mmCIF file of C-alpha atoms and ligand atoms in Angstrom:
data_model
loop_
_atom_site.group_PDB
_atom_site.id
_atom_site.type_symbol
_atom_site.label_atom_id
_atom_site.label_comp_id
_atom_site.label_asym_id
_atom_site.label_seq_id
_atom_site.Cartn_x
_atom_site.Cartn_y
_atom_site.Cartn_z
ATOM 1 C CA UNK W 545 163.319 84.659 83.902
ATOM 2 C CA UNK W 546 159.601 84.549 85.262
ATOM 3 C CA UNK W 547 157.551 81.406 85.604
ATOM 4 C CA UNK W 548 156.661 79.645 82.737
ATOM 5 C CA UNK W 549 152.767 80.825 83.651
ATOM 6 C CA UNK W 550 154.021 84.155 82.874
ATOM 7 C CA UNK W 551 154.717 83.048 78.824
ATOM 8 C CA UNK W 552 157.734 85.550 79.294
ATOM 9 C CA UNK W 553 160.092 85.315 76.351
ATOM 10 C CA UNK W 554 162.989 87.140 75.202
ATOM 11 C CA UNK W 555 164.048 88.057 71.596
ATOM 12 C CA UNK W 556 167.607 88.752 71.073
ATOM 13 C CA UNK W 557 169.010 90.359 67.583
ATOM 14 C CA UNK W 558 172.524 90.473 66.955
ATOM 15 C CA UNK W 559 174.072 93.361 64.562
ATOM 16 C CA UNK W 560 177.086 91.427 64.277
ATOM 17 C CA UNK W 561 178.772 93.543 61.096
ATOM 18 C CA UNK W 562 176.968 94.517 57.430
ATOM 19 C CA UNK W 563 173.979 96.359 57.464
ATOM 20 C CA UNK W 564 171.116 97.565 58.937
ATOM 21 C CA UNK W 565 167.696 95.822 58.449
ATOM 22 C CA UNK W 566 164.939 98.228 58.079
ATOM 23 C CA UNK W 567 162.416 95.950 58.140
ATOM 24 C CA UNK W 568 162.456 93.945 60.767
ATOM 25 C CA UNK W 569 163.128 97.047 63.256
ATOM 26 C CA UNK W 570 159.831 98.480 61.888
ATOM 27 C CA UNK W 571 157.783 95.517 62.416
ATOM 28 C CA UNK W 572 158.680 95.221 65.740
ATOM 29 C CA UNK W 573 158.191 99.173 66.298
ATOM 30 C CA UNK W 574 154.887 98.802 64.972
ATOM 31 C CA UNK W 575 153.957 96.034 66.682
ATOM 32 C CA UNK W 576 155.300 97.344 70.323
ATOM 33 C CA UNK W 577 158.051 94.283 70.723
ATOM 34 C CA UNK W 578 160.735 94.929 73.126
ATOM 35 C CA UNK W 579 164.018 93.190 71.941
ATOM 36 C CA UNK W 580 167.717 93.081 73.161
ATOM 37 C CA UNK W 581 169.723 94.155 70.432
ATOM 38 C CA UNK W 582 173.856 93.081 70.653
ATOM 39 C CA UNK W 583 175.606 95.475 68.376
ATOM 40 C CA UNK W 584 179.626 95.550 67.651
ATOM 41 C CA UNK W 585 181.301 98.591 67.623
ATOM 42 C CA UNK W 586 181.700 98.027 63.721
ATOM 43 C CA UNK W 587 178.180 97.780 63.490
ATOM 44 C CA UNK W 588 177.950 100.970 64.577
ATOM 45 C CA UNK W 589 180.167 102.642 62.679
ATOM 46 C CA UNK W 590 178.908 101.928 60.025
ATOM 47 C CA UNK W 591 174.917 102.121 60.195
ATOM 48 C CA UNK W 592 174.271 105.796 61.093
ATOM 49 C CA UNK W 593 170.544 105.149 59.905
ATOM 50 C CA UNK W 594 170.196 101.996 62.048
ATOM 51 C CA UNK W 595 171.717 103.702 64.873
ATOM 52 C CA UNK W 596 169.219 106.889 64.505
ATOM 53 C CA UNK W 597 166.306 104.311 64.171
ATOM 54 C CA UNK W 598 167.331 102.621 66.959
ATOM 55 C CA UNK W 599 168.115 105.464 69.611
ATOM 56 C CA UNK W 600 164.436 107.211 69.078
ATOM 57 C CA UNK W 601 163.019 103.957 70.056
ATOM 58 C CA UNK W 602 164.978 103.291 73.453
ATOM 59 C CA UNK W 603 161.585 102.636 74.770
ATOM 60 C CA UNK W 604 161.201 99.603 73.038
ATOM 61 C CA UNK W 605 164.505 98.336 72.524
ATOM 62 C CA UNK W 606 168.180 97.640 75.393
ATOM 63 C CA UNK W 607 171.753 97.846 72.988
ATOM 64 C CA UNK W 608 174.409 95.512 74.791
ATOM 65 C CA UNK W 609 178.074 94.906 73.710
ATOM 66 C CA UNK W 610 178.385 92.114 70.568
ATOM 67 C CA UNK W 611 181.732 93.731 70.986
ATOM 68 C CA UNK W 612 184.447 95.988 68.649
ATOM 69 C CA UNK W 613 185.559 93.726 65.870
ATOM 70 C CA UNK W 614 183.715 90.513 65.998
ATOM 71 C CA UNK W 615 185.764 88.108 67.464
ATOM 72 C CA UNK W 616 184.543 84.914 69.413
ATOM 73 C CA UNK W 617 185.710 84.767 72.951
ATOM 74 C CA UNK W 618 188.487 81.970 72.710
ATOM 75 C CA UNK W 619 191.431 82.792 73.028
ATOM 76 C CA UNK W 620 195.240 81.248 71.280
ATOM 77 C CA UNK W 621 197.045 82.563 68.342
ATOM 78 C CA UNK W 622 195.920 81.121 64.811
ATOM 79 C CA UNK W 623 192.725 79.345 66.267
ATOM 80 C CA UNK W 624 189.493 80.449 64.651
ATOM 81 C CA UNK W 625 185.893 79.667 64.673
ATOM 82 C CA UNK W 626 183.865 79.398 61.698
ATOM 83 C CA UNK W 627 186.809 81.008 59.722
ATOM 84 C CA UNK W 628 187.002 84.044 62.599
ATOM 85 C CA UNK W 629 190.493 84.826 63.566
ATOM 86 C CA UNK W 630 190.302 83.797 67.592
ATOM 87 C CA UNK W 631 192.050 86.749 70.609
ATOM 88 C CA UNK W 632 196.202 85.188 70.549
ATOM 89 C CA UNK W 633 196.053 87.005 74.272
ATOM 90 C CA UNK W 634 193.671 87.774 76.931
ATOM 91 C CA UNK W 635 194.873 91.796 75.875
ATOM 92 C CA UNK W 636 192.924 91.258 72.900
ATOM 93 C CA UNK W 637 189.594 89.863 73.910
ATOM 94 C CA UNK W 638 189.528 92.768 77.221
ATOM 95 C CA UNK W 639 189.451 95.322 74.326
ATOM 96 C CA UNK W 640 187.254 94.048 72.437
ATOM 97 C CA UNK W 641 184.481 93.463 75.114
ATOM 98 C CA UNK W 642 185.538 97.056 76.622
ATOM 99 C CA UNK W 643 185.791 99.158 73.396
ATOM 100 C CA UNK W 644 182.246 96.941 71.760
ATOM 101 C CA UNK W 645 180.452 98.348 75.553
ATOM 102 C CA UNK W 646 182.107 102.192 75.358
ATOM 103 C CA UNK W 647 181.179 102.483 71.742
ATOM 104 C CA UNK W 648 177.798 101.138 72.557
ATOM 105 C CA UNK W 649 177.879 103.327 75.855
ATOM 106 C CA UNK W 650 179.036 106.504 73.794
ATOM 107 C CA UNK W 651 176.244 106.022 71.074
ATOM 108 C CA UNK W 652 172.696 105.299 72.936
ATOM 109 C CA UNK W 653 173.620 106.360 76.635
ATOM 110 C CA UNK W 654 173.321 103.263 78.377
ATOM 111 C CA UNK W 655 176.110 101.194 79.701
ATOM 112 C CA UNK W 656 175.719 97.413 78.355
ATOM 113 C CA UNK W 657 175.825 94.694 80.916
ATOM 114 C CA UNK W 658 175.076 91.646 78.861
ATOM 115 C CA UNK W 659 178.018 90.161 76.433
ATOM 116 C CA UNK W 660 177.514 88.134 73.342
ATOM 117 C CA UNK W 661 180.916 87.086 71.987
ATOM 118 C CA UNK W 662 180.655 86.272 67.504
ATOM 119 C CA UNK W 663 179.381 82.553 66.994
ATOM 120 C CA UNK W 664 178.667 82.815 70.469
ATOM 121 C CA UNK W 665 181.794 80.840 71.956
ATOM 122 C CA UNK W 666 183.875 80.583 74.899
ATOM 123 C CA UNK W 667 186.418 78.889 76.435
ATOM 124 C CA UNK W 668 187.404 79.028 80.303
ATOM 125 C CA UNK W 669 189.638 81.776 80.289
ATOM 126 C CA UNK W 670 187.280 83.916 78.254
ATOM 127 C CA UNK W 671 183.994 83.557 80.357
ATOM 128 C CA UNK W 672 186.311 84.220 83.259
ATOM 129 C CA UNK W 673 187.706 87.426 82.320
ATOM 130 C CA UNK W 674 184.286 88.185 80.682
ATOM 131 C CA UNK W 675 182.986 87.741 84.230
ATOM 132 C CA UNK W 676 185.889 90.148 85.659
ATOM 133 C CA UNK W 677 184.967 93.046 83.739
ATOM 134 C CA UNK W 678 181.384 92.726 84.855
ATOM 135 C CA UNK W 679 179.753 91.679 82.372
ATOM 136 C CA UNK W 680 177.355 88.570 82.166
ATOM 137 C CA UNK W 681 177.092 86.450 78.824
ATOM 138 C CA UNK W 682 174.410 86.235 76.969
ATOM 139 C CA UNK W 683 173.314 82.720 75.853
ATOM 140 C CA UNK W 684 170.278 81.545 74.042
ATOM 141 C CA UNK W 685 167.927 78.531 74.067
ATOM 142 C CA UNK W 686 166.584 78.740 70.133
ATOM 143 C CA UNK W 687 168.113 79.609 67.402
ATOM 144 C CA UNK W 688 165.679 81.281 64.799
ATOM 145 C CA UNK W 689 167.768 82.178 61.867
ATOM 146 C CA UNK W 690 171.009 80.637 61.674
ATOM 147 C CA UNK W 691 172.810 83.308 61.383
ATOM 148 C CA UNK W 692 170.639 84.694 59.112
ATOM 149 C CA UNK W 693 170.623 81.932 56.767
ATOM 150 C CA UNK W 694 167.313 79.943 57.327
ATOM 151 C CA UNK W 695 164.037 80.555 55.243
ATOM 152 C CA UNK W 696 160.967 82.274 55.761
ATOM 153 C CA UNK W 697 159.113 78.827 56.577
ATOM 154 C CA UNK W 698 162.177 76.893 58.187
ATOM 155 C CA UNK W 699 161.892 80.485 60.476
ATOM 156 C CA UNK W 700 158.916 80.363 61.227
ATOM 157 C CA UNK W 701 159.039 76.826 62.159
ATOM 158 C CA UNK W 702 161.601 77.268 65.141
ATOM 159 C CA UNK W 703 159.497 80.069 66.506
ATOM 160 C CA UNK W 704 156.496 77.475 66.663
ATOM 161 C CA UNK W 705 158.416 75.882 68.789
ATOM 162 C CA UNK W 706 159.141 78.476 71.457
ATOM 163 C CA UNK W 707 157.904 78.242 74.889
ATOM 164 C CA UNK W 708 158.202 80.547 78.124
ATOM 165 C CA UNK W 709 161.507 81.151 78.979
ATOM 166 C CA UNK W 710 162.974 80.728 76.429
ATOM 167 C CA UNK W 711 165.973 83.081 74.655
ATOM 168 C CA UNK W 712 165.314 83.807 71.268
ATOM 169 C CA UNK W 713 168.367 84.550 69.285
ATOM 170 C CA UNK W 714 167.858 85.943 64.964
ATOM 171 C CA UNK W 715 169.948 88.902 63.403
ATOM 172 C CA UNK W 716 169.263 92.237 62.192
ATOM 173 C CA UNK W 717 172.381 92.661 59.892
ATOM 174 C CA UNK W 718 171.020 91.282 56.691
ATOM 175 C CA UNK W 719 168.255 92.714 55.512
ATOM 176 C CA UNK W 720 168.621 90.203 52.003
ATOM 177 C CA UNK W 721 167.891 87.824 53.948
ATOM 178 C CA UNK W 722 164.566 86.043 54.959
ATOM 179 C CA UNK W 723 165.074 87.424 58.652
ATOM 180 C CA UNK W 724 162.781 89.853 58.646
ATOM 181 C CA UNK W 725 159.765 88.457 56.636
ATOM 182 C CA UNK W 726 160.222 85.183 58.946
ATOM 183 C CA UNK W 727 159.966 86.647 62.425
ATOM 184 C CA UNK W 728 157.142 88.850 61.255
ATOM 185 C CA UNK W 729 155.001 85.192 61.350
ATOM 186 C CA UNK W 730 156.576 83.829 63.860
ATOM 187 C CA UNK W 731 156.835 86.813 66.515
ATOM 188 C CA UNK W 732 152.709 87.858 65.438
ATOM 189 C CA UNK W 733 151.567 83.930 66.058
ATOM 190 C CA UNK W 734 153.825 84.389 69.578
ATOM 191 C CA UNK W 735 151.873 87.469 70.134
ATOM 192 C CA UNK W 736 148.657 85.181 69.654
ATOM 193 C CA UNK W 737 149.350 82.836 71.704
ATOM 194 C CA UNK W 738 150.099 85.137 74.446
ATOM 195 C CA UNK W 739 153.713 85.689 74.589
ATOM 196 C CA UNK W 740 154.828 88.413 76.442
ATOM 197 C CA UNK W 741 158.253 90.057 75.414
ATOM 198 C CA UNK W 742 160.994 90.805 77.704
ATOM 199 C CA UNK W 743 164.401 92.780 77.612
ATOM 200 C CA UNK W 744 167.610 91.564 78.859
ATOM 201 C CA UNK W 745 167.851 94.300 81.322
ATOM 202 C CA UNK W 746 164.157 93.785 82.236
ATOM 203 C CA UNK W 747 164.773 90.140 83.441
ATOM 204 C CA UNK W 748 165.719 87.811 86.009
ATOM 205 C CA UNK W 749 167.362 85.649 83.349
ATOM 206 C CA UNK W 750 168.616 82.361 85.306
ATOM 207 C CA UNK W 751 167.117 80.416 82.349
ATOM 208 C CA UNK W 752 169.754 81.813 79.699
ATOM 209 C CA UNK W 753 172.214 79.124 79.605
ATOM 210 C CA UNK W 754 175.796 80.018 78.762
ATOM 211 C CA UNK W 755 176.897 77.192 76.770
ATOM 212 C CA UNK W 756 174.179 77.230 74.149
ATOM 213 C CA UNK W 757 176.470 75.052 72.151
ATOM 214 C CA UNK W 758 176.042 71.993 74.754
ATOM 215 C CA UNK W 759 172.788 73.217 76.524
ATOM 216 C CA UNK W 760 170.595 73.564 73.309
ATOM 217 C CA UNK W 761 167.693 74.628 74.879
ATOM 218 C CA UNK W 762 167.193 76.667 78.123
ATOM 219 C CA UNK W 763 165.251 75.286 81.469
ATOM 220 C CA UNK W 764 162.425 77.295 81.952
ATOM 221 C CA UNK W 765 162.306 78.175 85.821
ATOM 222 C CA UNK W 766 158.865 75.686 86.334
HETATM 223 ZN ZN1 ZN D 247 177.552 88.039 65.280
#
């Protein structure tokens, strides 16, 4: 990530399962805000309209791997995270990562280089395997919408704390949430403040923490 004086930040949006937040994506298109989208195979299969909108704006959007079926990167029979079952073994994790990547590449024509697991939780064995498969783990430093559960005002407040070098996470799969409204206000304010949005595939991202739960804020390289 560039130095703080460059005012560079990255917006990442997860498409876990669910639907397509057309208002949010339309806002980004209208304001020419680049974003990195983390899509599951499941979301891609269920949202042909969303897929076609994104495909016609690949100048703005970088699509990366959010897995095949939206599973946390945790290995262990019977384990779960936020009610989502973990992988029983490493073979299942491998399939989750690779089938997700294949879906992105077949659909959008670009092979992903970044992986973000469902719930953004990883164990040691998973981190090792994801790395071995050649993917970088995409962390984040500012949680904008807390899984599309936050009010518009809370999202605006979260974005008001953004600093240069931050990586923001929000969701593009819940059109009934207040995410699009909150981001519209918060992102416009960041643009007014002179922040420049970059995509993960176009930035050197040493600022991206691998373990956001333990390191809540990425050190902006300064
Ligand atoms: Zn997700």
